[in-house]
Amino acid sequence: LSAIGYFASIGLGFMMVQVPFMQRFSVYLGHPTYAVVVTLFSMILMTGVGSFLSDRINLERGGKSLSYAGLVVLGLLLVRFGVGPLSDATIQSGLFTRCLIVVAIVSPVSVALGLCFPLGMRLVTKISDDATPWMWAVNGAFGVLGAVSAVGVSMWMGIGTSLDCACLCYLVVLLFTRRLHSAGSSAA
């Protein structure tokens, strides 16, 4: 159940980040196409970097090494409350400069997002190799649900609320990370 909760939370949470980022930056960049291209490019590239870096995190130590989802929450809170003033201060800049600013905003959060899936797989593998295909499925299903939910939440309650929901998802990931680590240590 902890593994299902973990992968459901990162599937839902990831989309609760990606969709609001595209929505928020479409106004800033002047066109939704620019926002989709720049945001998706940045997020895909930097989550790949995060995934690559995940091999360097030693999960055996526990403690701080299990707090990677907290980096996502911290990054989202900085974006949530810092993008407005930054956007206001730089809205008159050229398109290329604004694109670079979006990349700079999206990249650190995306690296942290990229850590979650591979580290979760490493935690689950310690418990059961047979569970990993199911976790792919859970993550994919909740990613689809998250995409639809993020659009609805953003439309009805605002982009900030979507980011708040993403923060909540990654706080839940912290809880499940600790449980998975304990279960994996017991299984070993």
Short mmCIF file of N, CA and C in Angstrom, two decimals:
data_model
loop_
_atom_site.label_atom_id
_atom_site.label_comp_id
_atom_site.label_asym_id
_atom_site.label_seq_id
_atom_site.Cartn_x
_atom_site.Cartn_y
_atom_site.Cartn_z
N LEU A 1 0.82 -1.21 0.00
CA LEU A 1 0.00 0.00 0.00
C LEU A 1 0.86 1.27 0.00
N SER A 2 1.98 1.20 0.71
CA SER A 2 2.87 2.38 0.71
C SER A 2 3.44 2.63 -0.68
N ALA A 3 3.78 1.55 -1.39
CA ALA A 3 4.31 1.71 -2.74
C ALA A 3 3.25 2.29 -3.67
N ILE A 4 2.03 1.79 -3.55
CA ILE A 4 0.94 2.33 -4.37
C ILE A 4 0.71 3.81 -4.05
N GLY A 5 0.69 4.15 -2.78
CA GLY A 5 0.53 5.55 -2.38
C GLY A 5 1.65 6.43 -2.89
N TYR A 6 2.87 5.91 -2.83
CA TYR A 6 4.04 6.66 -3.30
C TYR A 6 3.91 6.98 -4.79
N PHE A 7 3.68 5.94 -5.61
CA PHE A 7 3.65 6.15 -7.05
C PHE A 7 2.39 6.86 -7.52
N ALA A 8 1.29 6.70 -6.80
CA ALA A 8 0.09 7.49 -7.11
C ALA A 8 0.35 8.96 -6.82
N SER A 9 1.01 9.23 -5.71
CA SER A 9 1.29 10.62 -5.33
C SER A 9 2.23 11.31 -6.30
N ILE A 10 3.29 10.60 -6.75
CA ILE A 10 4.19 11.27 -7.69
C ILE A 10 3.57 11.40 -9.08
N GLY A 11 2.70 10.47 -9.46
CA GLY A 11 2.00 10.61 -10.74
C GLY A 11 1.06 11.79 -10.74
N LEU A 12 0.27 11.89 -9.69
CA LEU A 12 -0.67 13.00 -9.54
C LEU A 12 0.08 14.32 -9.35
N GLY A 13 1.07 14.29 -8.46
CA GLY A 13 1.82 15.50 -8.15
C GLY A 13 2.57 16.07 -9.33
N PHE A 14 3.19 15.20 -10.13
CA PHE A 14 3.95 15.68 -11.29
C PHE A 14 3.06 16.47 -12.23
N MET A 15 1.89 15.95 -12.51
CA MET A 15 0.99 16.66 -13.42
C MET A 15 0.42 17.92 -12.80
N MET A 16 0.29 17.92 -11.46
CA MET A 16 -0.15 19.13 -10.76
C MET A 16 0.92 20.21 -10.78
N VAL A 17 2.13 19.85 -11.22
CA VAL A 17 3.20 20.83 -11.43
C VAL A 17 3.25 21.22 -12.90
N GLN A 18 3.28 20.23 -13.77
CA GLN A 18 3.49 20.49 -15.19
C GLN A 18 2.39 21.34 -15.82
N VAL A 19 1.16 21.00 -15.57
CA VAL A 19 0.04 21.73 -16.19
C VAL A 19 -0.01 23.19 -15.70
N PRO A 20 0.06 23.45 -14.40
CA PRO A 20 0.06 24.86 -13.97
C PRO A 20 1.27 25.65 -14.47
N PHE A 21 2.43 24.99 -14.57
CA PHE A 21 3.58 25.70 -15.13
C PHE A 21 3.28 26.16 -16.55
N MET A 22 2.71 25.26 -17.36
CA MET A 22 2.39 25.65 -18.74
C MET A 22 1.34 26.76 -18.76
N GLN A 23 0.36 26.68 -17.87
CA GLN A 23 -0.68 27.71 -17.82
C GLN A 23 -0.11 29.05 -17.38
N ARG A 24 0.69 29.03 -16.33
CA ARG A 24 1.24 30.29 -15.80
C ARG A 24 2.16 30.95 -16.81
N PHE A 25 2.99 30.19 -17.46
CA PHE A 25 3.98 30.78 -18.35
C PHE A 25 3.43 31.11 -19.72
N SER A 26 2.22 30.68 -20.05
CA SER A 26 1.65 31.04 -21.36
C SER A 26 1.38 32.54 -21.42
N VAL A 27 0.94 33.11 -20.35
CA VAL A 27 0.71 34.56 -20.31
C VAL A 27 2.06 35.30 -20.33
N TYR A 28 2.99 34.82 -19.54
CA TYR A 28 4.31 35.45 -19.43
C TYR A 28 5.06 35.43 -20.75
N LEU A 29 4.98 34.31 -21.47
CA LEU A 29 5.70 34.21 -22.74
C LEU A 29 4.91 34.76 -23.92
N GLY A 30 3.63 35.02 -23.71
CA GLY A 30 2.85 35.68 -24.75
C GLY A 30 2.04 34.76 -25.64
N HIS A 31 2.23 33.45 -25.52
CA HIS A 31 1.48 32.52 -26.34
C HIS A 31 1.56 31.13 -25.72
N PRO A 32 0.44 30.40 -25.72
CA PRO A 32 0.46 29.05 -25.13
C PRO A 32 1.46 28.11 -25.78
N THR A 33 1.68 28.25 -27.08
CA THR A 33 2.63 27.37 -27.76
C THR A 33 4.04 27.54 -27.21
N TYR A 34 4.44 28.79 -26.98
CA TYR A 34 5.76 29.04 -26.40
C TYR A 34 5.87 28.39 -25.03
N ALA A 35 4.82 28.53 -24.23
CA ALA A 35 4.85 27.97 -22.88
C ALA A 35 4.95 26.45 -22.90
N VAL A 36 4.20 25.82 -23.79
CA VAL A 36 4.24 24.36 -23.87
C VAL A 36 5.64 23.91 -24.30
N VAL A 37 6.18 24.53 -25.33
CA VAL A 37 7.48 24.12 -25.85
C VAL A 37 8.57 24.34 -24.79
N VAL A 38 8.65 25.53 -24.24
CA VAL A 38 9.71 25.84 -23.29
C VAL A 38 9.55 25.05 -21.99
N THR A 39 8.34 24.97 -21.48
CA THR A 39 8.11 24.26 -20.22
C THR A 39 8.33 22.77 -20.38
N LEU A 40 7.74 22.16 -21.39
CA LEU A 40 7.92 20.72 -21.59
C LEU A 40 9.38 20.37 -21.87
N PHE A 41 10.03 21.15 -22.72
CA PHE A 41 11.44 20.90 -22.99
C PHE A 41 12.25 20.94 -21.70
N SER A 42 12.07 21.99 -20.93
CA SER A 42 12.83 22.15 -19.68
C SER A 42 12.52 21.03 -18.70
N MET A 43 11.25 20.71 -18.54
CA MET A 43 10.88 19.68 -17.56
C MET A 43 11.37 18.31 -17.98
N ILE A 44 11.23 17.95 -19.24
CA ILE A 44 11.67 16.63 -19.70
C ILE A 44 13.19 16.51 -19.58
N LEU A 45 13.91 17.53 -20.04
CA LEU A 45 15.36 17.50 -19.98
C LEU A 45 15.84 17.41 -18.52
N MET A 46 15.30 18.26 -17.66
CA MET A 46 15.80 18.33 -16.29
C MET A 46 15.30 17.18 -15.41
N THR A 47 14.13 16.61 -15.69
CA THR A 47 13.76 15.41 -14.94
C THR A 47 14.67 14.26 -15.34
N GLY A 48 15.12 14.26 -16.59
CA GLY A 48 16.11 13.27 -17.02
C GLY A 48 17.43 13.44 -16.27
N VAL A 49 17.84 14.67 -16.07
CA VAL A 49 19.05 14.95 -15.28
C VAL A 49 18.85 14.46 -13.85
N GLY A 50 17.69 14.74 -13.27
CA GLY A 50 17.40 14.27 -11.92
C GLY A 50 17.42 12.76 -11.82
N SER A 51 16.86 12.11 -12.82
CA SER A 51 16.87 10.65 -12.86
C SER A 51 18.30 10.13 -12.93
N PHE A 52 19.13 10.76 -13.76
CA PHE A 52 20.53 10.38 -13.87
C PHE A 52 21.25 10.55 -12.53
N LEU A 53 20.98 11.66 -11.85
CA LEU A 53 21.65 11.94 -10.57
C LEU A 53 21.16 11.04 -9.44
N SER A 54 20.00 10.43 -9.61
CA SER A 54 19.42 9.61 -8.54
C SER A 54 20.30 8.44 -8.15
N ASP A 55 21.12 7.95 -9.08
CA ASP A 55 22.03 6.85 -8.76
C ASP A 55 23.07 7.24 -7.72
N ARG A 56 23.30 8.51 -7.57
CA ARG A 56 24.33 8.98 -6.62
C ARG A 56 23.80 9.14 -5.20
N ILE A 57 22.51 8.95 -5.02
CA ILE A 57 21.93 9.09 -3.69
C ILE A 57 21.94 7.73 -3.00
N ASN A 58 22.56 7.69 -1.84
CA ASN A 58 22.67 6.46 -1.07
C ASN A 58 21.45 6.34 -0.15
N LEU A 59 20.52 5.49 -0.52
CA LEU A 59 19.30 5.32 0.27
C LEU A 59 19.53 4.50 1.54
N GLU A 60 20.66 3.83 1.62
CA GLU A 60 20.94 3.01 2.80
C GLU A 60 21.12 3.87 4.05
N ARG A 61 21.59 5.08 3.85
CA ARG A 61 21.85 5.97 5.00
C ARG A 61 20.57 6.45 5.66
N GLY A 62 19.49 6.51 4.91
CA GLY A 62 18.25 7.04 5.46
C GLY A 62 18.38 8.53 5.68
N GLY A 63 17.71 9.06 6.68
CA GLY A 63 17.81 10.47 7.05
C GLY A 63 17.61 11.42 5.89
N LYS A 64 18.62 12.28 5.68
CA LYS A 64 18.53 13.32 4.65
C LYS A 64 18.42 12.74 3.24
N SER A 65 18.98 11.56 3.02
CA SER A 65 18.90 10.97 1.68
C SER A 65 17.47 10.61 1.31
N LEU A 66 16.59 10.52 2.29
CA LEU A 66 15.19 10.20 2.02
C LEU A 66 14.32 11.45 1.91
N SER A 67 14.92 12.62 1.97
CA SER A 67 14.17 13.88 1.97
C SER A 67 14.09 14.54 0.61
N TYR A 68 14.37 13.79 -0.45
CA TYR A 68 14.40 14.38 -1.79
C TYR A 68 13.05 14.96 -2.21
N ALA A 69 11.94 14.38 -1.76
CA ALA A 69 10.63 14.96 -2.10
C ALA A 69 10.44 16.32 -1.43
N GLY A 70 11.14 16.53 -0.33
CA GLY A 70 11.11 17.84 0.32
C GLY A 70 11.71 18.93 -0.56
N LEU A 71 12.68 18.56 -1.40
CA LEU A 71 13.24 19.52 -2.36
C LEU A 71 12.17 19.99 -3.34
N VAL A 72 11.30 19.07 -3.74
CA VAL A 72 10.21 19.43 -4.65
C VAL A 72 9.30 20.44 -3.97
N VAL A 73 8.93 20.14 -2.73
CA VAL A 73 8.02 21.04 -1.99
C VAL A 73 8.65 22.41 -1.83
N LEU A 74 9.91 22.45 -1.43
CA LEU A 74 10.60 23.73 -1.26
C LEU A 74 10.64 24.50 -2.58
N GLY A 75 11.00 23.81 -3.66
CA GLY A 75 11.05 24.46 -4.97
C GLY A 75 9.69 24.99 -5.41
N LEU A 76 8.65 24.20 -5.17
CA LEU A 76 7.30 24.64 -5.56
C LEU A 76 6.84 25.85 -4.75
N LEU A 77 7.18 25.87 -3.48
CA LEU A 77 6.81 27.04 -2.66
C LEU A 77 7.54 28.29 -3.14
N LEU A 78 8.81 28.14 -3.51
CA LEU A 78 9.55 29.29 -4.04
C LEU A 78 8.92 29.77 -5.35
N VAL A 79 8.54 28.84 -6.21
CA VAL A 79 7.90 29.22 -7.47
C VAL A 79 6.55 29.86 -7.19
N ARG A 80 5.78 29.23 -6.31
CA ARG A 80 4.42 29.69 -6.00
C ARG A 80 4.41 31.16 -5.57
N PHE A 81 5.38 31.52 -4.72
CA PHE A 81 5.36 32.86 -4.17
C PHE A 81 6.39 33.81 -4.79
N GLY A 82 7.28 33.29 -5.63
CA GLY A 82 8.30 34.15 -6.22
C GLY A 82 8.12 34.49 -7.68
N VAL A 83 7.32 33.69 -8.39
CA VAL A 83 7.17 33.92 -9.84
C VAL A 83 6.43 35.21 -10.15
N GLY A 84 5.42 35.54 -9.37
CA GLY A 84 4.64 36.76 -9.63
C GLY A 84 5.52 38.01 -9.67
N PRO A 85 6.27 38.27 -8.60
CA PRO A 85 7.14 39.46 -8.62
C PRO A 85 8.21 39.41 -9.71
N LEU A 86 8.76 38.23 -9.96
CA LEU A 86 9.78 38.09 -11.01
C LEU A 86 9.16 38.35 -12.38
N SER A 87 7.97 37.81 -12.60
CA SER A 87 7.28 38.04 -13.88
C SER A 87 6.99 39.51 -14.08
N ASP A 88 6.51 40.16 -13.05
CA ASP A 88 6.21 41.59 -13.15
C ASP A 88 7.46 42.40 -13.48
N ALA A 89 8.58 42.01 -12.89
CA ALA A 89 9.82 42.77 -13.09
C ALA A 89 10.44 42.53 -14.47
N THR A 90 10.12 41.40 -15.10
CA THR A 90 10.80 41.05 -16.35
C THR A 90 9.87 40.94 -17.56
N ILE A 91 8.61 41.28 -17.41
CA ILE A 91 7.63 41.11 -18.48
C ILE A 91 7.98 41.93 -19.73
N GLN A 92 8.70 43.01 -19.57
CA GLN A 92 9.07 43.86 -20.71
C GLN A 92 10.30 43.36 -21.46
N SER A 93 10.94 42.32 -20.93
CA SER A 93 12.14 41.76 -21.58
C SER A 93 11.74 41.08 -22.89
N GLY A 94 12.71 40.82 -23.72
CA GLY A 94 12.46 40.14 -24.98
C GLY A 94 12.05 38.69 -24.76
N LEU A 95 11.50 38.08 -25.80
CA LEU A 95 11.01 36.71 -25.70
C LEU A 95 12.13 35.74 -25.31
N PHE A 96 13.30 35.87 -25.91
CA PHE A 96 14.40 34.97 -25.61
C PHE A 96 14.79 35.05 -24.13
N THR A 97 14.85 36.25 -23.60
CA THR A 97 15.19 36.44 -22.18
C THR A 97 14.11 35.83 -21.29
N ARG A 98 12.86 36.04 -21.64
CA ARG A 98 11.77 35.45 -20.84
C ARG A 98 11.80 33.93 -20.91
N CYS A 99 12.14 33.38 -22.07
CA CYS A 99 12.28 31.92 -22.19
C CYS A 99 13.38 31.41 -21.27
N LEU A 100 14.51 32.11 -21.24
CA LEU A 100 15.61 31.71 -20.35
C LEU A 100 15.19 31.79 -18.88
N ILE A 101 14.40 32.78 -18.54
CA ILE A 101 13.91 32.92 -17.16
C ILE A 101 13.00 31.74 -16.81
N VAL A 102 12.14 31.36 -17.74
CA VAL A 102 11.27 30.21 -17.50
C VAL A 102 12.10 28.94 -17.31
N VAL A 103 13.09 28.74 -18.14
CA VAL A 103 13.97 27.58 -18.00
C VAL A 103 14.64 27.59 -16.63
N ALA A 104 15.10 28.77 -16.20
CA ALA A 104 15.76 28.88 -14.89
C ALA A 104 14.80 28.60 -13.73
N ILE A 105 13.54 28.92 -13.90
CA ILE A 105 12.54 28.67 -12.86
C ILE A 105 12.17 27.19 -12.82
N VAL A 106 11.94 26.62 -13.99
CA VAL A 106 11.43 25.25 -14.10
C VAL A 106 12.53 24.21 -13.79
N SER A 107 13.75 24.49 -14.15
CA SER A 107 14.81 23.49 -14.07
C SER A 107 15.10 22.93 -12.68
N PRO A 108 15.30 23.76 -11.65
CA PRO A 108 15.61 23.17 -10.34
C PRO A 108 14.49 22.27 -9.80
N VAL A 109 13.26 22.70 -9.97
CA VAL A 109 12.13 21.89 -9.51
C VAL A 109 12.08 20.58 -10.29
N SER A 110 12.36 20.65 -11.58
CA SER A 110 12.30 19.46 -12.44
C SER A 110 13.39 18.46 -12.09
N VAL A 111 14.58 18.92 -11.73
CA VAL A 111 15.63 18.00 -11.30
C VAL A 111 15.15 17.23 -10.07
N ALA A 112 14.56 17.94 -9.12
CA ALA A 112 14.04 17.28 -7.91
C ALA A 112 12.91 16.31 -8.27
N LEU A 113 12.04 16.70 -9.19
CA LEU A 113 10.96 15.80 -9.63
C LEU A 113 11.54 14.53 -10.25
N GLY A 114 12.62 14.68 -10.98
CA GLY A 114 13.24 13.55 -11.65
C GLY A 114 13.86 12.53 -10.71
N LEU A 115 14.12 12.92 -9.49
CA LEU A 115 14.67 11.99 -8.50
C LEU A 115 13.63 10.98 -8.01
N CYS A 116 12.40 11.41 -7.96
CA CYS A 116 11.37 10.65 -7.24
C CYS A 116 11.07 9.28 -7.83
N PHE A 117 10.89 9.18 -9.13
CA PHE A 117 10.51 7.89 -9.71
C PHE A 117 11.61 6.84 -9.56
N PRO A 118 12.86 7.12 -10.00
CA PRO A 118 13.88 6.07 -9.88
C PRO A 118 14.21 5.71 -8.43
N LEU A 119 14.19 6.70 -7.54
CA LEU A 119 14.47 6.38 -6.14
C LEU A 119 13.33 5.55 -5.54
N GLY A 120 12.10 5.84 -5.95
CA GLY A 120 10.98 5.04 -5.49
C GLY A 120 11.09 3.61 -6.00
N MET A 121 11.51 3.44 -7.25
CA MET A 121 11.71 2.10 -7.79
C MET A 121 12.78 1.34 -7.03
N ARG A 122 13.84 2.05 -6.66
CA ARG A 122 14.90 1.39 -5.86
C ARG A 122 14.36 0.96 -4.51
N LEU A 123 13.53 1.78 -3.90
CA LEU A 123 12.95 1.42 -2.60
C LEU A 123 12.01 0.22 -2.73
N VAL A 124 11.20 0.19 -3.78
CA VAL A 124 10.24 -0.90 -3.97
C VAL A 124 10.96 -2.20 -4.32
N THR A 125 12.03 -2.11 -5.12
CA THR A 125 12.77 -3.30 -5.52
C THR A 125 13.34 -4.04 -4.30
N LYS A 126 13.68 -3.32 -3.26
CA LYS A 126 14.18 -3.96 -2.04
C LYS A 126 13.11 -4.82 -1.38
N ILE A 127 11.86 -4.47 -1.62
CA ILE A 127 10.74 -5.21 -1.02
C ILE A 127 10.31 -6.34 -1.94
N SER A 128 10.15 -6.02 -3.25
CA SER A 128 9.68 -7.03 -4.20
C SER A 128 9.97 -6.60 -5.62
N ASP A 129 10.71 -7.43 -6.34
CA ASP A 129 10.95 -7.17 -7.77
C ASP A 129 9.67 -7.28 -8.58
N ASP A 130 8.75 -8.11 -8.12
CA ASP A 130 7.50 -8.33 -8.84
C ASP A 130 6.58 -7.11 -8.83
N ALA A 131 6.79 -6.20 -7.90
CA ALA A 131 5.90 -5.05 -7.77
C ALA A 131 6.23 -3.92 -8.74
N THR A 132 7.43 -3.90 -9.28
CA THR A 132 7.82 -2.74 -10.09
C THR A 132 6.96 -2.51 -11.33
N PRO A 133 6.54 -3.54 -12.08
CA PRO A 133 5.65 -3.24 -13.22
C PRO A 133 4.32 -2.62 -12.78
N TRP A 134 3.84 -3.05 -11.62
CA TRP A 134 2.59 -2.49 -11.11
C TRP A 134 2.76 -1.02 -10.73
N MET A 135 3.94 -0.66 -10.24
CA MET A 135 4.17 0.74 -9.86
C MET A 135 4.25 1.63 -11.09
N TRP A 136 4.79 1.11 -12.19
CA TRP A 136 4.75 1.85 -13.46
C TRP A 136 3.30 2.14 -13.83
N ALA A 137 2.46 1.13 -13.71
CA ALA A 137 1.05 1.27 -14.07
C ALA A 137 0.33 2.27 -13.16
N VAL A 138 0.58 2.17 -11.86
CA VAL A 138 -0.06 3.09 -10.90
C VAL A 138 0.37 4.52 -11.22
N ASN A 139 1.67 4.72 -11.46
CA ASN A 139 2.17 6.06 -11.76
C ASN A 139 1.54 6.60 -13.04
N GLY A 140 1.46 5.78 -14.07
CA GLY A 140 0.86 6.21 -15.33
C GLY A 140 -0.61 6.56 -15.20
N ALA A 141 -1.35 5.71 -14.48
CA ALA A 141 -2.78 5.96 -14.30
C ALA A 141 -3.03 7.25 -13.54
N PHE A 142 -2.26 7.47 -12.48
CA PHE A 142 -2.46 8.69 -11.70
C PHE A 142 -1.89 9.92 -12.40
N GLY A 143 -0.93 9.70 -13.32
CA GLY A 143 -0.47 10.81 -14.14
C GLY A 143 -1.56 11.31 -15.08
N VAL A 144 -2.31 10.38 -15.66
CA VAL A 144 -3.44 10.75 -16.52
C VAL A 144 -4.51 11.45 -15.69
N LEU A 145 -4.83 10.88 -14.55
CA LEU A 145 -5.81 11.50 -13.66
C LEU A 145 -5.33 12.89 -13.22
N GLY A 146 -4.04 12.99 -12.96
CA GLY A 146 -3.47 14.27 -12.53
C GLY A 146 -3.55 15.34 -13.59
N ALA A 147 -3.37 14.96 -14.85
CA ALA A 147 -3.44 15.95 -15.94
C ALA A 147 -4.83 16.56 -16.02
N VAL A 148 -5.83 15.72 -15.94
CA VAL A 148 -7.22 16.20 -16.00
C VAL A 148 -7.53 17.01 -14.74
N SER A 149 -7.13 16.50 -13.59
CA SER A 149 -7.40 17.19 -12.32
C SER A 149 -6.72 18.55 -12.27
N ALA A 150 -5.47 18.62 -12.75
CA ALA A 150 -4.73 19.88 -12.71
C ALA A 150 -5.42 20.96 -13.54
N VAL A 151 -5.93 20.58 -14.70
CA VAL A 151 -6.64 21.56 -15.53
C VAL A 151 -7.89 22.05 -14.79
N GLY A 152 -8.66 21.10 -14.25
CA GLY A 152 -9.88 21.48 -13.52
C GLY A 152 -9.61 22.34 -12.31
N VAL A 153 -8.63 21.93 -11.50
CA VAL A 153 -8.30 22.70 -10.29
C VAL A 153 -7.83 24.10 -10.67
N SER A 154 -6.98 24.19 -11.69
CA SER A 154 -6.48 25.51 -12.11
C SER A 154 -7.59 26.41 -12.62
N MET A 155 -8.54 25.82 -13.37
CA MET A 155 -9.63 26.62 -13.92
C MET A 155 -10.59 27.09 -12.83
N TRP A 156 -10.91 26.20 -11.89
CA TRP A 156 -11.93 26.53 -10.90
C TRP A 156 -11.39 27.19 -9.64
N MET A 157 -10.15 26.87 -9.29
CA MET A 157 -9.62 27.40 -8.03
C MET A 157 -8.32 28.17 -8.18
N GLY A 158 -7.73 28.15 -9.36
CA GLY A 158 -6.52 28.92 -9.61
C GLY A 158 -5.28 28.06 -9.73
N ILE A 159 -4.31 28.61 -10.43
CA ILE A 159 -3.04 27.92 -10.66
C ILE A 159 -2.32 27.68 -9.34
N GLY A 160 -2.39 28.65 -8.45
CA GLY A 160 -1.74 28.50 -7.15
C GLY A 160 -2.27 27.31 -6.37
N THR A 161 -3.56 27.06 -6.48
CA THR A 161 -4.15 25.92 -5.78
C THR A 161 -3.63 24.61 -6.36
N SER A 162 -3.42 24.56 -7.67
CA SER A 162 -2.83 23.36 -8.28
C SER A 162 -1.43 23.11 -7.72
N LEU A 163 -0.65 24.16 -7.59
CA LEU A 163 0.69 24.01 -7.03
C LEU A 163 0.63 23.62 -5.55
N ASP A 164 -0.37 24.13 -4.84
CA ASP A 164 -0.57 23.71 -3.44
C ASP A 164 -0.89 22.22 -3.37
N CYS A 165 -1.72 21.74 -4.29
CA CYS A 165 -2.05 20.30 -4.35
C CYS A 165 -0.80 19.48 -4.64
N ALA A 166 0.06 20.00 -5.53
CA ALA A 166 1.32 19.30 -5.82
C ALA A 166 2.20 19.23 -4.58
N CYS A 167 2.26 20.32 -3.83
CA CYS A 167 3.02 20.32 -2.57
C CYS A 167 2.49 19.26 -1.62
N LEU A 168 1.19 19.17 -1.52
CA LEU A 168 0.57 18.17 -0.65
C LEU A 168 0.93 16.76 -1.12
N CYS A 169 0.88 16.52 -2.41
CA CYS A 169 1.25 15.20 -2.96
C CYS A 169 2.68 14.84 -2.58
N TYR A 170 3.60 15.78 -2.69
CA TYR A 170 5.00 15.47 -2.39
C TYR A 170 5.28 15.42 -0.90
N LEU A 171 4.47 16.05 -0.09
CA LEU A 171 4.57 15.84 1.36
C LEU A 171 4.14 14.41 1.71
N VAL A 172 3.11 13.93 1.03
CA VAL A 172 2.67 12.54 1.21
C VAL A 172 3.77 11.58 0.74
N VAL A 173 4.47 11.95 -0.33
CA VAL A 173 5.58 11.12 -0.81
C VAL A 173 6.63 10.96 0.29
N LEU A 174 6.90 12.03 1.02
CA LEU A 174 7.86 11.95 2.14
C LEU A 174 7.44 10.87 3.13
N LEU A 175 6.17 10.84 3.48
CA LEU A 175 5.66 9.84 4.42
C LEU A 175 5.84 8.43 3.85
N PHE A 176 5.45 8.22 2.60
CA PHE A 176 5.57 6.90 2.00
C PHE A 176 7.03 6.49 1.80
N THR A 177 7.90 7.46 1.55
CA THR A 177 9.33 7.17 1.40
C THR A 177 9.87 6.54 2.68
N ARG A 178 9.53 7.11 3.81
CA ARG A 178 9.99 6.57 5.10
C ARG A 178 9.45 5.15 5.31
N ARG A 179 8.19 4.96 4.99
CA ARG A 179 7.61 3.61 5.16
C ARG A 179 8.26 2.59 4.24
N LEU A 180 8.50 2.98 2.98
CA LEU A 180 9.15 2.06 2.05
C LEU A 180 10.57 1.73 2.48
N HIS A 181 11.27 2.74 2.98
CA HIS A 181 12.64 2.51 3.46
C HIS A 181 12.64 1.54 4.64
N SER A 182 11.72 1.73 5.56
CA SER A 182 11.61 0.81 6.71
C SER A 182 11.28 -0.61 6.27
N ALA A 183 10.32 -0.73 5.36
CA ALA A 183 9.93 -2.05 4.87
C ALA A 183 11.08 -2.73 4.12
N GLY A 184 11.84 -1.95 3.35
CA GLY A 184 12.98 -2.49 2.61
C GLY A 184 14.09 -2.92 3.54
N SER A 185 14.31 -2.16 4.61
CA SER A 185 15.33 -2.52 5.59
C SER A 185 14.94 -3.80 6.32
N SER A 186 13.65 -3.95 6.62
CA SER A 186 13.16 -5.16 7.28
C SER A 186 13.28 -6.37 6.37
N ALA A 187 12.99 -6.18 5.08
CA ALA A 187 13.05 -7.28 4.12
C ALA A 187 14.49 -7.76 3.91
N ALA A 188 15.44 -6.81 4.02
CA ALA A 188 16.84 -7.17 3.82
C ALA A 188 17.34 -7.94 5.03
#
